[in-house]
PDB file of C-alpha atoms in Angstrom:
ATOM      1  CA  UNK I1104      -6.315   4.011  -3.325  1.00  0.00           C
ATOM      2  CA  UNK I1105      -8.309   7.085  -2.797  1.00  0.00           C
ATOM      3  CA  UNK I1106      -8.751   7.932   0.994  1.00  0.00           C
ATOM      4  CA  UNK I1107      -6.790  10.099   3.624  1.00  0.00           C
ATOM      5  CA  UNK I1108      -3.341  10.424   3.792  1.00  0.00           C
ATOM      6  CA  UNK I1109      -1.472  10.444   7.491  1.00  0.00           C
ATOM      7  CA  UNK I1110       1.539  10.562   8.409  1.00  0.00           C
ATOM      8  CA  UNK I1111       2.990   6.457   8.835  1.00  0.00           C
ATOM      9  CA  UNK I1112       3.891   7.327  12.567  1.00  0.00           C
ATOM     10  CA  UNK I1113       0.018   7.487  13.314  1.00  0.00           C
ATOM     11  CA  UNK I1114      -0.531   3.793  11.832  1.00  0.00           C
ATOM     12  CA  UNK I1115      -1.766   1.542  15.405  1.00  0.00           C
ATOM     13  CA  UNK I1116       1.428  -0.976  14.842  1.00  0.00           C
ATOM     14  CA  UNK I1117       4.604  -0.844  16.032  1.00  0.00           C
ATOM     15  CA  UNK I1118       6.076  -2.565  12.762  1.00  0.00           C
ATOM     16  CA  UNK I1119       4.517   0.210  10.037  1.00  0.00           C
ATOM     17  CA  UNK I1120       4.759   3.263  12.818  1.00  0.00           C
ATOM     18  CA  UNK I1121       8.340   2.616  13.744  1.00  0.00           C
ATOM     19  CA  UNK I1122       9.666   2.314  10.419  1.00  0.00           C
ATOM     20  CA  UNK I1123      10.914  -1.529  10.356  1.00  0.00           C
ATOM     21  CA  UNK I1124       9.558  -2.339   7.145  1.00  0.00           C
ATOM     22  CA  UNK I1125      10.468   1.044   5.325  1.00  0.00           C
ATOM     23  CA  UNK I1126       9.158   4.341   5.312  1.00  0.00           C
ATOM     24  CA  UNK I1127       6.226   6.353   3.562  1.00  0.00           C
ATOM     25  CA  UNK I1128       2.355   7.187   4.468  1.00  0.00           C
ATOM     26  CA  UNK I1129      -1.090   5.450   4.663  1.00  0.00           C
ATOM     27  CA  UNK I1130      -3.890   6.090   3.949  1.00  0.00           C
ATOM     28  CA  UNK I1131      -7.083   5.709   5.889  1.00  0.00           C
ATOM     29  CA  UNK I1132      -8.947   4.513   2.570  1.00  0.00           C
ATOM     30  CA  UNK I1133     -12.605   5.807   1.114  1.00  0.00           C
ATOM     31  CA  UNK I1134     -12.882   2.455  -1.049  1.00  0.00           C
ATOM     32  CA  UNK I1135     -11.163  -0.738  -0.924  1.00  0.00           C
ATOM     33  CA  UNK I1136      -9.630  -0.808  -4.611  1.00  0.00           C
ATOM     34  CA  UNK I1137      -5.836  -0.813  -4.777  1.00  0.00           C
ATOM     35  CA  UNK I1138      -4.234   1.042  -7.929  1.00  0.00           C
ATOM     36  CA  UNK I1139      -0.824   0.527  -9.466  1.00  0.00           C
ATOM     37  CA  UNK I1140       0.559   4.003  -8.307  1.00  0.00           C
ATOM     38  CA  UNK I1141       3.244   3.785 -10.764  1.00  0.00           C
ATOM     39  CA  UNK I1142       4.604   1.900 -13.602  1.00  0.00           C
ATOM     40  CA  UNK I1143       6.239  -1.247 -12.057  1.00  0.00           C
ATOM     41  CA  UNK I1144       6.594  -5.629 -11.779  1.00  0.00           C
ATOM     42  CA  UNK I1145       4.401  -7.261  -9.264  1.00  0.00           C
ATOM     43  CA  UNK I1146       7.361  -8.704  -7.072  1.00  0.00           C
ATOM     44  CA  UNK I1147       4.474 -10.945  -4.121  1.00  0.00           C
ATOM     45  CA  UNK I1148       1.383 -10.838  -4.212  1.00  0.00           C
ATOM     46  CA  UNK I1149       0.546 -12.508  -1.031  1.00  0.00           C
ATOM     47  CA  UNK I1150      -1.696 -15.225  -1.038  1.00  0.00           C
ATOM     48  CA  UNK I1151      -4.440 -13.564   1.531  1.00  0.00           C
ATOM     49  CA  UNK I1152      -4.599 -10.839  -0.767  1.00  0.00           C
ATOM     50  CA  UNK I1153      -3.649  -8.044   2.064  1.00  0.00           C
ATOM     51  CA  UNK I1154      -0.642  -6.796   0.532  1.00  0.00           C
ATOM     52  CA  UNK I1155       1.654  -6.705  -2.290  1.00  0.00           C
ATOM     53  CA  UNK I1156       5.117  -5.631  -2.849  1.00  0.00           C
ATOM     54  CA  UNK I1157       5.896  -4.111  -6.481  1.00  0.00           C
ATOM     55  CA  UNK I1158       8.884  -2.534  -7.746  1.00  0.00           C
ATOM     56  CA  UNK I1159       9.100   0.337  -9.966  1.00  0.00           C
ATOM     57  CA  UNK I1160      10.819   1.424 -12.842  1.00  0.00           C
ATOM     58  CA  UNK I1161      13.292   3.504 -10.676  1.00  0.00           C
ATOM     59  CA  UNK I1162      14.034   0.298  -8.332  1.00  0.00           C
ATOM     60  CA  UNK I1163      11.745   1.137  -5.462  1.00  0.00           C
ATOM     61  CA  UNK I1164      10.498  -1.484  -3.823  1.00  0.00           C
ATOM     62  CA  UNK I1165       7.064  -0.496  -2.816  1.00  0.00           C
ATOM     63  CA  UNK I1166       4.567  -2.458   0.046  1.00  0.00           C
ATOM     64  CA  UNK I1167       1.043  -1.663  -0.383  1.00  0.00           C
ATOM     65  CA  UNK I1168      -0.633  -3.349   3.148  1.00  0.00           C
ATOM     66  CA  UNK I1169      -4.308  -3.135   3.375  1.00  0.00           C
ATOM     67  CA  UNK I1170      -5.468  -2.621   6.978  1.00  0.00           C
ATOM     68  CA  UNK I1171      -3.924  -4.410   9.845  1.00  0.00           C
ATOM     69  CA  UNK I1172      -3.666  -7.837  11.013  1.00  0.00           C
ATOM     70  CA  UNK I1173      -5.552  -8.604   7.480  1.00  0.00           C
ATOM     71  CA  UNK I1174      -3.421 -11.987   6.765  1.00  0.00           C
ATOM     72  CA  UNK I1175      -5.666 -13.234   9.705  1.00  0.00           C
ATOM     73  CA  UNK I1176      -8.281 -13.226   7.251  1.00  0.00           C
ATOM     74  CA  UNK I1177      -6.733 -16.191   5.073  1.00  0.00           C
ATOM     75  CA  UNK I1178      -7.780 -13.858   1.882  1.00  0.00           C
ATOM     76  CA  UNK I1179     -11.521 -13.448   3.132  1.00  0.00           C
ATOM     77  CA  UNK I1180     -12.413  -9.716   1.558  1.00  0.00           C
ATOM     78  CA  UNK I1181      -9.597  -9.434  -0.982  1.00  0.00           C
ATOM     79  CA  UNK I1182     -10.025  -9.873  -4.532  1.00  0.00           C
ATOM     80  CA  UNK I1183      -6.890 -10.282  -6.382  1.00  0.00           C
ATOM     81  CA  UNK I1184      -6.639  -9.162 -10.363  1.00  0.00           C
ATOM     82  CA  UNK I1185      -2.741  -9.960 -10.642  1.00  0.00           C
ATOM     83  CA  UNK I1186       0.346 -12.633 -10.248  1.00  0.00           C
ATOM     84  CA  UNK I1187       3.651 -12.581  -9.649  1.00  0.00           C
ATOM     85  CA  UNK I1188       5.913 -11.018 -11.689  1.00  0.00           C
ATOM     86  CA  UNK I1189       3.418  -9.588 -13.819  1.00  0.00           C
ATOM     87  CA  UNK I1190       4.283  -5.990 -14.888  1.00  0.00           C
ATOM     88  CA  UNK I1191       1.705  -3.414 -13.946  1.00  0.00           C
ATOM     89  CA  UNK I1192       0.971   0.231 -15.450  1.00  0.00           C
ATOM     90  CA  UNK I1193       0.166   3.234 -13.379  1.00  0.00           C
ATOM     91  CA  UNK I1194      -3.600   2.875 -12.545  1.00  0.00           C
ATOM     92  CA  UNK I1195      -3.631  -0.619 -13.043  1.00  0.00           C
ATOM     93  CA  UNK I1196      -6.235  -2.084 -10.639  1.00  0.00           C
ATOM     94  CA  UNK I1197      -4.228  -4.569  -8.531  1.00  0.00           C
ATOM     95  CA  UNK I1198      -6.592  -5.587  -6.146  1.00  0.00           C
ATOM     96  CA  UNK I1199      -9.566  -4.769  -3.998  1.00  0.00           C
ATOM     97  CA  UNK I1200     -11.195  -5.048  -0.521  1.00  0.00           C
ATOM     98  CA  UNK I1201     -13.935  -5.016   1.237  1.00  0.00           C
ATOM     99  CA  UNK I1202     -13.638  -2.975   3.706  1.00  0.00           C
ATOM    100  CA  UNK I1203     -16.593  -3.059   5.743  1.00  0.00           C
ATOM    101  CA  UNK I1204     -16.273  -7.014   5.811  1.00  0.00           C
ATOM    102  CA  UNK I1205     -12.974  -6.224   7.458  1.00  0.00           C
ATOM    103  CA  UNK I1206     -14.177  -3.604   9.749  1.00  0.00           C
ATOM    104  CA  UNK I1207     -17.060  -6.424  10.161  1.00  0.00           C
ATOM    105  CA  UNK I1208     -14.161  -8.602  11.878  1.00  0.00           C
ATOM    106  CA  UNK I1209     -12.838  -5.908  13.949  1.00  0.00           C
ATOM    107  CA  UNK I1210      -9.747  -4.765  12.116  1.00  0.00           C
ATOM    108  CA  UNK I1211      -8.575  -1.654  11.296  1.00  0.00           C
ATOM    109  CA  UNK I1212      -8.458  -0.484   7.291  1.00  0.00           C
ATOM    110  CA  UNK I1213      -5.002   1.925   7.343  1.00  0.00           C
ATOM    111  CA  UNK I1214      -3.182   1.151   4.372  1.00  0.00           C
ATOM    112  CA  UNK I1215       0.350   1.903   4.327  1.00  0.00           C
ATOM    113  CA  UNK I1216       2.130   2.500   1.596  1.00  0.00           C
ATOM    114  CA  UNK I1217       5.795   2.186   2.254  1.00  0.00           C
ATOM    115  CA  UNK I1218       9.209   2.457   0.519  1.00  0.00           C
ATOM    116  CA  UNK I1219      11.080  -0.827   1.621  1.00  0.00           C
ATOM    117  CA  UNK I1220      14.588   0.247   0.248  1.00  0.00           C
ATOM    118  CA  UNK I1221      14.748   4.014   0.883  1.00  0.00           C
ATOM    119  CA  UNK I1222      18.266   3.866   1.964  1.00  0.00           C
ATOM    120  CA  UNK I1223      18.870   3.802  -1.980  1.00  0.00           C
ATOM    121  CA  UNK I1224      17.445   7.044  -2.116  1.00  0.00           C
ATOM    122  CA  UNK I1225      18.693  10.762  -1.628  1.00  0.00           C
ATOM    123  CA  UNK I1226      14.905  11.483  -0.154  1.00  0.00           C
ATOM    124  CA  UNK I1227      11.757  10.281   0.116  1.00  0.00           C
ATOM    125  CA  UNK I1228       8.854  13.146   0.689  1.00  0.00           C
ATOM    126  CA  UNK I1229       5.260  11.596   1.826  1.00  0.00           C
ATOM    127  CA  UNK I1230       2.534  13.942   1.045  1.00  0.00           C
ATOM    128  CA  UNK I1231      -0.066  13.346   4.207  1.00  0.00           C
ATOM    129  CA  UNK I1232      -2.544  15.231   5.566  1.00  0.00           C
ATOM    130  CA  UNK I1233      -4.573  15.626   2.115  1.00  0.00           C
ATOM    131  CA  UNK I1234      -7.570  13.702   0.636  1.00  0.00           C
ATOM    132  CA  UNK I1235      -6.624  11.348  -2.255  1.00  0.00           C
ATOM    133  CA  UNK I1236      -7.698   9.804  -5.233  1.00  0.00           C
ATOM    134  CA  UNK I1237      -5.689   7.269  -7.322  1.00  0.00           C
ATOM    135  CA  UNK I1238      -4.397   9.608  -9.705  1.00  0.00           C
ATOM    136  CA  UNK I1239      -3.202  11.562  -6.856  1.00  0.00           C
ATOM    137  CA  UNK I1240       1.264  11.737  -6.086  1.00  0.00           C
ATOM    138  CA  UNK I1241       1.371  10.274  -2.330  1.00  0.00           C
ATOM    139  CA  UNK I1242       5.262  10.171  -2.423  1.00  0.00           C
ATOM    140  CA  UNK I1243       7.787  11.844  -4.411  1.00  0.00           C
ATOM    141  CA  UNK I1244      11.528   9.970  -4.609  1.00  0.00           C
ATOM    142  CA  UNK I1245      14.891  11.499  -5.515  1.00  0.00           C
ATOM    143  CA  UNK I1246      17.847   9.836  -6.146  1.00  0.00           C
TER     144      UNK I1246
END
């Protein structure tokens, strides 16, 4: 997703900013069209089309949540282009949304991208404060 990157502390919800779902960035997005950022199996793919959780190659388990409070919109600005367990390749267009229609209903666009299982990992390093593009690293995992 290209966009901003910011730190996931700034993200407007307790849930994302505090860490309870996992840690990693967001991204205050230019356009709505979500990318596979890395080779990996489409775990959920929720049925609003808001979010999706993937895991990679390495066994992250990676949630991609467009915007907040989105799952209010009963899938209303999301177009979804895969299925469950469907494997993905980096660059893979996953999904896409409009993101004025959900500015339009008076939510906010951040995108996290978070790390659900980052205790399995030696360290995570989020790369915020830069302008992004899809083909762009956004976080870098060691084991």
């Amino acid at each position: 997703m290209a966009g901003q990157t910011v730190p996931v502390a700034e993200v407007p919800d307790p849930t994302f900013a505090q860490g309870i779902l996992g840690e990693g960035i967001a991204i205050i997005p230019d356009d709505g069209k979500v990318y596979a950022p890395c080779n990996a199996t489409v775990d959920t793919m929720f049925d609003t089309g808001h979010a999706i959780s993937l895991v990679a190659e390495n066994g992250a388990e990676i949630l991609i949540h467009v915007g907040l409070e989105t799952v209010g919109l009963g899938g209303k600005c999301f177009k979804v282009h895969v299925k469950n367990g469907q494997k993905v390749k980096k660059g893979q267009l996953m999904f896409e949304a409009d993101l004025e229609g959900i500015k339009a209903a008076g939510l906010n666009t951040i995108t996290p991208v978070l790390v659900c299982n980052v205790d399995d990992f030696a360290s995570l390093n989020g790369h915020t404060g830069n302008a992004v593009t899809n083909d762009d690293v956004v976080i870098e995992l060691s084991k």
